[in-house]
Coordinates of C-alpha atoms in Angstrom, one line a residue:
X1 CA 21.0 -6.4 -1.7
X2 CA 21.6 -3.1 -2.5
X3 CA 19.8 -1.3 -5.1
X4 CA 20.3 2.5 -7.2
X5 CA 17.4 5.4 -7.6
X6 CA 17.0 8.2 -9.7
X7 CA 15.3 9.9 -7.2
X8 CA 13.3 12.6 -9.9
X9 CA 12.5 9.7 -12.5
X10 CA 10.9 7.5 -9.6
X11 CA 9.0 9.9 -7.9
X12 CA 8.3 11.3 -11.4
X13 CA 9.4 15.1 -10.0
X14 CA 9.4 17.9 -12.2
X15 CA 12.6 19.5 -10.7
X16 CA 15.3 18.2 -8.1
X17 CA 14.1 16.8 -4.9
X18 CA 14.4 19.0 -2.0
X19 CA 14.7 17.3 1.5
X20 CA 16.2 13.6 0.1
X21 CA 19.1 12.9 -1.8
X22 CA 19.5 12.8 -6.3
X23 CA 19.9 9.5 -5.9
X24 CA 18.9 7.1 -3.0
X25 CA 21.0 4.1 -2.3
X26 CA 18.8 1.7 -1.0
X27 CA 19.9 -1.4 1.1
X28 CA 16.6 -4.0 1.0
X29 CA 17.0 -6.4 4.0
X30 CA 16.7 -10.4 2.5
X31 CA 13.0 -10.3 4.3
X32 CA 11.3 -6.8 2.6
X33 CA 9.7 -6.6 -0.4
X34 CA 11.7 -5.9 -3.0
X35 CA 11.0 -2.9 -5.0
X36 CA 10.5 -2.8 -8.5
X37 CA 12.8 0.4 -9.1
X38 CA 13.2 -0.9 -13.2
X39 CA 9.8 -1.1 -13.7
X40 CA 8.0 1.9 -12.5
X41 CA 4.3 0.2 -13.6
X42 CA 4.9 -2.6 -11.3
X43 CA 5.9 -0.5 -8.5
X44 CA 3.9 0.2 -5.7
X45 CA 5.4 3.0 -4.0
X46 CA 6.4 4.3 -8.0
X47 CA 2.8 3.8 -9.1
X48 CA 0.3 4.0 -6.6
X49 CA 1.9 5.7 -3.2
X50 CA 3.6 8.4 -5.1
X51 CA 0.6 9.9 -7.1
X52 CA -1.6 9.4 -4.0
X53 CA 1.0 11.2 -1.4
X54 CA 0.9 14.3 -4.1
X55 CA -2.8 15.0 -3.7
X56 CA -2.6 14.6 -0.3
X57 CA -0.3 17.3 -0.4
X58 CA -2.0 19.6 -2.5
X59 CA -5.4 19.1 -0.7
X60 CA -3.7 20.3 2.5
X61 CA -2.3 22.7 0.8
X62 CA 0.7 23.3 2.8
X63 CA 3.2 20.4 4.3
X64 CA 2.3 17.8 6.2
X65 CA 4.0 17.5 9.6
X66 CA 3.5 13.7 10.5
X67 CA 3.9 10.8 8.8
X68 CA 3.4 7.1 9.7
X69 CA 3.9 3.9 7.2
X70 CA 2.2 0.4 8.2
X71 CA 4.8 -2.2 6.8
X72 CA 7.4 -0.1 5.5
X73 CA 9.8 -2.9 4.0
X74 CA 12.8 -0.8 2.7
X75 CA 11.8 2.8 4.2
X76 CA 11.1 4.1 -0.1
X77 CA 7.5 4.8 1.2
X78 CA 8.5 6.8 4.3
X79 CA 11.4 8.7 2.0
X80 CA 8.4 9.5 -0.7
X81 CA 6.6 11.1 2.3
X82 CA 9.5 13.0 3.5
X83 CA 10.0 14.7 0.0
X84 CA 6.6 15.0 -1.4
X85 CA 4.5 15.8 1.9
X86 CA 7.4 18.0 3.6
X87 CA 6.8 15.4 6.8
X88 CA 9.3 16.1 9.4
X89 CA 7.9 13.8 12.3
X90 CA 7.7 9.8 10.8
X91 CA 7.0 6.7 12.3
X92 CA 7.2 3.2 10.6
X93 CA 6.9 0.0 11.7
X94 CA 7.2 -3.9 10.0
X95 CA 7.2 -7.5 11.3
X96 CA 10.7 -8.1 11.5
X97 CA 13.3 -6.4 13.1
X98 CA 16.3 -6.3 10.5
X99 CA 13.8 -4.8 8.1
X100 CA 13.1 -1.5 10.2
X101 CA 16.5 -1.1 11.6
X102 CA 17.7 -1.3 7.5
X103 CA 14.9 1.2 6.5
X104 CA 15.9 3.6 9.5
X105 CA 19.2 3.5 7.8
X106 CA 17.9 4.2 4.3
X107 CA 16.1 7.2 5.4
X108 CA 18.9 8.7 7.4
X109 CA 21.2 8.0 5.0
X110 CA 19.3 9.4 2.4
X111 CA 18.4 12.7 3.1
X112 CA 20.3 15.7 2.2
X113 CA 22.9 17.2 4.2
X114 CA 21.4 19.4 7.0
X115 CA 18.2 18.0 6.7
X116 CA 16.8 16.0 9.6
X117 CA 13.7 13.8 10.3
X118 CA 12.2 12.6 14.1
X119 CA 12.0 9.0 13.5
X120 CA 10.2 6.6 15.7
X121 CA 10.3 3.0 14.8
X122 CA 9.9 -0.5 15.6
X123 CA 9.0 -4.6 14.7
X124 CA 6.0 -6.2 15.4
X125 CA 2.4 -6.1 14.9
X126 CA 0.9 -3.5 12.8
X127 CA 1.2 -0.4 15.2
X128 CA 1.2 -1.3 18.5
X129 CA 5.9 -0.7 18.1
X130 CA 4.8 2.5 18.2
X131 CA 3.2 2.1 21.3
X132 CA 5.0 4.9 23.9
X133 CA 6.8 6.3 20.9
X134 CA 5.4 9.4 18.5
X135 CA 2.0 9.0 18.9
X136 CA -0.1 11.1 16.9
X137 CA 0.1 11.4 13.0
X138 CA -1.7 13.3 10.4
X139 CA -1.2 10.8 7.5
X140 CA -1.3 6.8 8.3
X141 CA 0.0 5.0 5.3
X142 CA -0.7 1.3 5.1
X143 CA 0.4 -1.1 2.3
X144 CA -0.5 -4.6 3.7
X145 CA -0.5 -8.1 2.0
X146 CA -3.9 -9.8 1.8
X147 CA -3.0 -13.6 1.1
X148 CA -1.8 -15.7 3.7
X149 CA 1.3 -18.0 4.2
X150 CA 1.0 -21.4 2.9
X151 CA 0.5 -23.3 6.1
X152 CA 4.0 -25.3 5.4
X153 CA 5.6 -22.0 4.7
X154 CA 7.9 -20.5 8.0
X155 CA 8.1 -17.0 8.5
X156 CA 12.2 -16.9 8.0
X157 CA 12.2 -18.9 4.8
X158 CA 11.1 -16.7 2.0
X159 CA 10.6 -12.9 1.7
X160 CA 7.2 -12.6 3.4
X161 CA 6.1 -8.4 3.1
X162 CA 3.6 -10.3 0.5
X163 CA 2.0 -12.5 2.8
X164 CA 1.1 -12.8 6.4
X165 CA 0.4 -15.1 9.1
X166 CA -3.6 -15.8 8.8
X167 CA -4.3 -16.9 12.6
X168 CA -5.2 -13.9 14.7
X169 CA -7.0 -13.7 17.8
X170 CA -8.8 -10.4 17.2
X171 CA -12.4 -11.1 15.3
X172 CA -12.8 -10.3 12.1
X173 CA -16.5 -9.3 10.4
X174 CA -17.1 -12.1 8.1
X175 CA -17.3 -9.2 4.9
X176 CA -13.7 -8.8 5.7
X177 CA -12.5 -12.0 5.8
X178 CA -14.2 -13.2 3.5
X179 CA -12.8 -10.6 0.8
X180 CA -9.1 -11.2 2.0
X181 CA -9.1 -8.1 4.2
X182 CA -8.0 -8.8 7.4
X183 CA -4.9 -6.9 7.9
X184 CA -6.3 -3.7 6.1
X185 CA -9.2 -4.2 9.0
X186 CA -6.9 -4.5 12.6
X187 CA -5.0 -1.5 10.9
X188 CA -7.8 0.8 10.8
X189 CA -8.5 -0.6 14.2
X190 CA -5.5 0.0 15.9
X191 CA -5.0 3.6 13.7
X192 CA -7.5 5.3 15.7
X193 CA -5.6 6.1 19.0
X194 CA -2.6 7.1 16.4
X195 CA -4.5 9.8 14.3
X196 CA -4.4 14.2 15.2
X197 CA -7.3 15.4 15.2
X198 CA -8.1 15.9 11.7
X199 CA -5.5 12.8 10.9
X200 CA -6.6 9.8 8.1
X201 CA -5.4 6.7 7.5
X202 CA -4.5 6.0 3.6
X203 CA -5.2 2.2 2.9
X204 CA -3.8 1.0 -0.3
X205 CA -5.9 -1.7 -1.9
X206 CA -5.2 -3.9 -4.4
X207 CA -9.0 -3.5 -5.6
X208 CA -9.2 -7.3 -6.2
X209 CA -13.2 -7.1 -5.2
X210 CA -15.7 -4.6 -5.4
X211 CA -14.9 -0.9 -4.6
X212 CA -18.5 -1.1 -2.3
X213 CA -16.6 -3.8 -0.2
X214 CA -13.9 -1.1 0.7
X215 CA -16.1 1.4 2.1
X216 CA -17.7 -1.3 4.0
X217 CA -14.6 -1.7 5.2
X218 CA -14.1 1.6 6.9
X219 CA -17.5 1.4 8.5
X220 CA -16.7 -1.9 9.8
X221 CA -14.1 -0.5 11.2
X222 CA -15.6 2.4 12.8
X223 CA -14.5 5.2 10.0
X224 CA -15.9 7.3 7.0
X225 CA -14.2 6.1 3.7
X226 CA -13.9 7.6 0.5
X227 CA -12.2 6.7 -2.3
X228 CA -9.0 9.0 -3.2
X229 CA -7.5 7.9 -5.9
X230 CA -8.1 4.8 -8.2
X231 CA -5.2 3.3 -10.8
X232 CA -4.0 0.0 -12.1
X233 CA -0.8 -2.2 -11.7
X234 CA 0.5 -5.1 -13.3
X235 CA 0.6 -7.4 -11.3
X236 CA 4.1 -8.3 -9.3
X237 CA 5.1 -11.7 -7.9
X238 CA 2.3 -12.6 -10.5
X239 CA 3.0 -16.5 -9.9
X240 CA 2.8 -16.4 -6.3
X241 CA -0.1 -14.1 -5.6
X242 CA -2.1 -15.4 -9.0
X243 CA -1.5 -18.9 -7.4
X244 CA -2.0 -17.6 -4.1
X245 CA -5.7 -15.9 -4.9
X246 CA -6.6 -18.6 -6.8
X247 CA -6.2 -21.5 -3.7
X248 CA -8.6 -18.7 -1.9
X249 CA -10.9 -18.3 -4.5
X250 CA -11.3 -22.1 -4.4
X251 CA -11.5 -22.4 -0.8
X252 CA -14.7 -20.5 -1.0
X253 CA -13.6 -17.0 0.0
X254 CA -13.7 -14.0 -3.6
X255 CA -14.6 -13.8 -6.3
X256 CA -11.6 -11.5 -7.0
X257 CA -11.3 -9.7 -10.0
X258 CA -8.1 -9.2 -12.7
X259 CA -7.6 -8.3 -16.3
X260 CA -5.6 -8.3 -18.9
X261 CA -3.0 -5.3 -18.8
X262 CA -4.3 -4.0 -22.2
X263 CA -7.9 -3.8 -21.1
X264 CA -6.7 -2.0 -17.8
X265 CA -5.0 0.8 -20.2
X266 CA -7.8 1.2 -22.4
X267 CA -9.8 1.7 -19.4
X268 CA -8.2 4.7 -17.5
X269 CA -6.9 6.3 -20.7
X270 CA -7.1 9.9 -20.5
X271 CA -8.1 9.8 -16.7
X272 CA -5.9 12.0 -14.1
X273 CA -4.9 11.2 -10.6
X274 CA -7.3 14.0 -9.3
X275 CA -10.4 12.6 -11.4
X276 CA -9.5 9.2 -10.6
X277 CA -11.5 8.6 -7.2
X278 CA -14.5 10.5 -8.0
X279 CA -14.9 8.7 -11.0
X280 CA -13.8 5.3 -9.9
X281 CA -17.5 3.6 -9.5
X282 CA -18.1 4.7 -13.7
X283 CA -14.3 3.5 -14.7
X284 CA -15.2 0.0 -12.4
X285 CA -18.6 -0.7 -14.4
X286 CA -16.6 -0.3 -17.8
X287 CA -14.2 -2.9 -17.0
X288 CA -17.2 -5.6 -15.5
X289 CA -17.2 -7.3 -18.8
X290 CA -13.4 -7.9 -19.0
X291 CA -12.9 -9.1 -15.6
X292 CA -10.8 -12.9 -14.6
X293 CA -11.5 -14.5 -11.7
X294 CA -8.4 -15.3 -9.8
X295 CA -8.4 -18.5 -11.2
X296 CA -9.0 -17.6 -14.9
X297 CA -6.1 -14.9 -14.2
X298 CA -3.6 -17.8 -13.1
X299 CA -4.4 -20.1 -16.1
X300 CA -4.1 -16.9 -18.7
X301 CA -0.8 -16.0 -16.8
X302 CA 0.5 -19.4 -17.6
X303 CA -0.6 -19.1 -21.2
X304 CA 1.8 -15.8 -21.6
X305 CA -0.9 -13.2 -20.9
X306 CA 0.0 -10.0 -18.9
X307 CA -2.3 -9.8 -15.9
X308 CA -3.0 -6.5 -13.9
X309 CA -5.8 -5.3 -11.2
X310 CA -6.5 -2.3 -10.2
X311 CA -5.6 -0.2 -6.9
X312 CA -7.7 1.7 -4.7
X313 CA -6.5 4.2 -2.4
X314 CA -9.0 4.5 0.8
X315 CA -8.9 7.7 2.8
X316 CA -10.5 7.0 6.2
X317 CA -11.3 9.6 9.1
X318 CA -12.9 8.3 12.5
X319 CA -16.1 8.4 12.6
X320 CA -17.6 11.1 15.8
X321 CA -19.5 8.6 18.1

């Protein structure tokens, strides 16, 4: 499938893009996730990579040589990078390989002529394609699903960048698990021998539980976490990841947390990117008395109603042992 993008309108850019091309034509392999270029508010790259990859940029205050992104699907995340952070250097990787070979040939074939990115790149688990590669990068990106593949379900049968195969060898803390965080977890793990110096690693978190549980998550995994920004989405693929919470939620593991889309605007009205993560504890407590569980969201989904959660974006630096 090929897909069409203003390139100003989706990363909402004030004047023309710089390093990639007006407009990006975008091949998304039949395995990747597919982007939800028509509706910017249920995009993830749109609405929560984008804003998030701007203050990055303006904290460093000057461009940001290296780039990595953790399941990269079509390569829109790694072209966001390339434009807004002025990264040169980028590395992706995701489980399969048709859909990194078509997103190495989205980014290279959108950029402007003259313009040139290192690319390293592979398929397979989390990081380790990038094993022998590019190794060190200022900015890790990860945007990783957190429910599971039915156990009937085969990897080749459906587009899976929403799900994942639950078995894994490597333990995981029972807080993790437990809150559907596995992935996130083994990629904080792994990001560690990947990171410069002074390199994070940006984990993007549908906040479907408490934003304590997420800096719990860093220090499981060894790092000092912070929240850096904290938004809302309506909720994409609402039938299969409603449904999908909802089996979890019953199998013991949750609560998880939704709301209606209007209660979600009324919310953050009037609160900007940069105020978002320092605030995000204050704008959490104010929507405790509207929140569905995962179950409640999937009945008033079926009902007609409009169902969003929000999104947490967790900056994550190693802690000094």
């Amino acid at each position: 499938m090929n897909i069409q993008i203003d390139t100003v309108n989706y990363l909402n850019l004030t004047v023309p893009p710089e390093i990639v091309a007006d407009t990006l034509n975008i091949e998304v392999s039949s395995h990747a996730y597919l982007p939800k270029t028509d509706d910017p508010e249920s995009d993830w790259v749109a609405s929560v990579a984008v804003p998030a990859f701007k203050l990055i940029r303006k904290r460093y205050g000057h461009p940001v040589p290296s780039f990595c992104s953790i399941g990269t699907g079509s390569g829109l995340d790694v072209l966001a990078a390339i434009e807004l952070l002025g990264a040169d250097h980028v590395g992706f990787t995701d489980l399969q390989s048709e859909v990194v070979e078509t997103a190495a040939k989205n980014i290279t074939n959108n950029l402007r002529k003259g313009k040139k990115v290192i690319m390293a790149y592979g398929a397979g688990d989390l990081l380790s394609p990038l094993s022998g590669q590019q190794k060190y990068y200022d900015v890790i990106y990860e945007n990783l699903p957190n429910v599971p593949l039915d156990g009937g379900s085969g990897i080749a049968e459906k587009r899976n960048s929403g799900h994942f195969l639950e078995k894994r060898r490597e333990p995981i803390p029972a807080l993790v698990h437990n809150n559907m965080l596995d992935l996130h977890f083994l990629a904080l793990l792994q990001a560690r021998q990947f990171l410069t110096e002074n390199g994070s690693v940006y984990s993007t978190l549908g906040a479907r539980v408490n934003l304590d549980i997420f800096r719990l998550l860093g220090l499981e995994a060894g790092y000092d976490s912070q929240i850096l920004t904290y938004s809302w989405k309506i909720q994409a693929e609402a039938e299969d990841v409603l449904s999908g919470y909802a089996r979890q939620e019953a199998a013991g593991l949750g609560p998880f947390h939704f709301y209606l889309v209007h209660d979600l605007r009324t919310a953050f009205s009037g609160t900007s990117v940069e105020e978002s993560g320092t605030g995000a504890l204050e704008i959490e407590k104010t929507l405790v008395p509207h929140q569905l569980s995962a179950t409640e969201a999937w009945a008033a989904w079926k009902n007609g109603k409009e169902i969003g959660h929000t999104v947490a974006v967790l900056q994550s630096t190693p802690r000094i042992k």
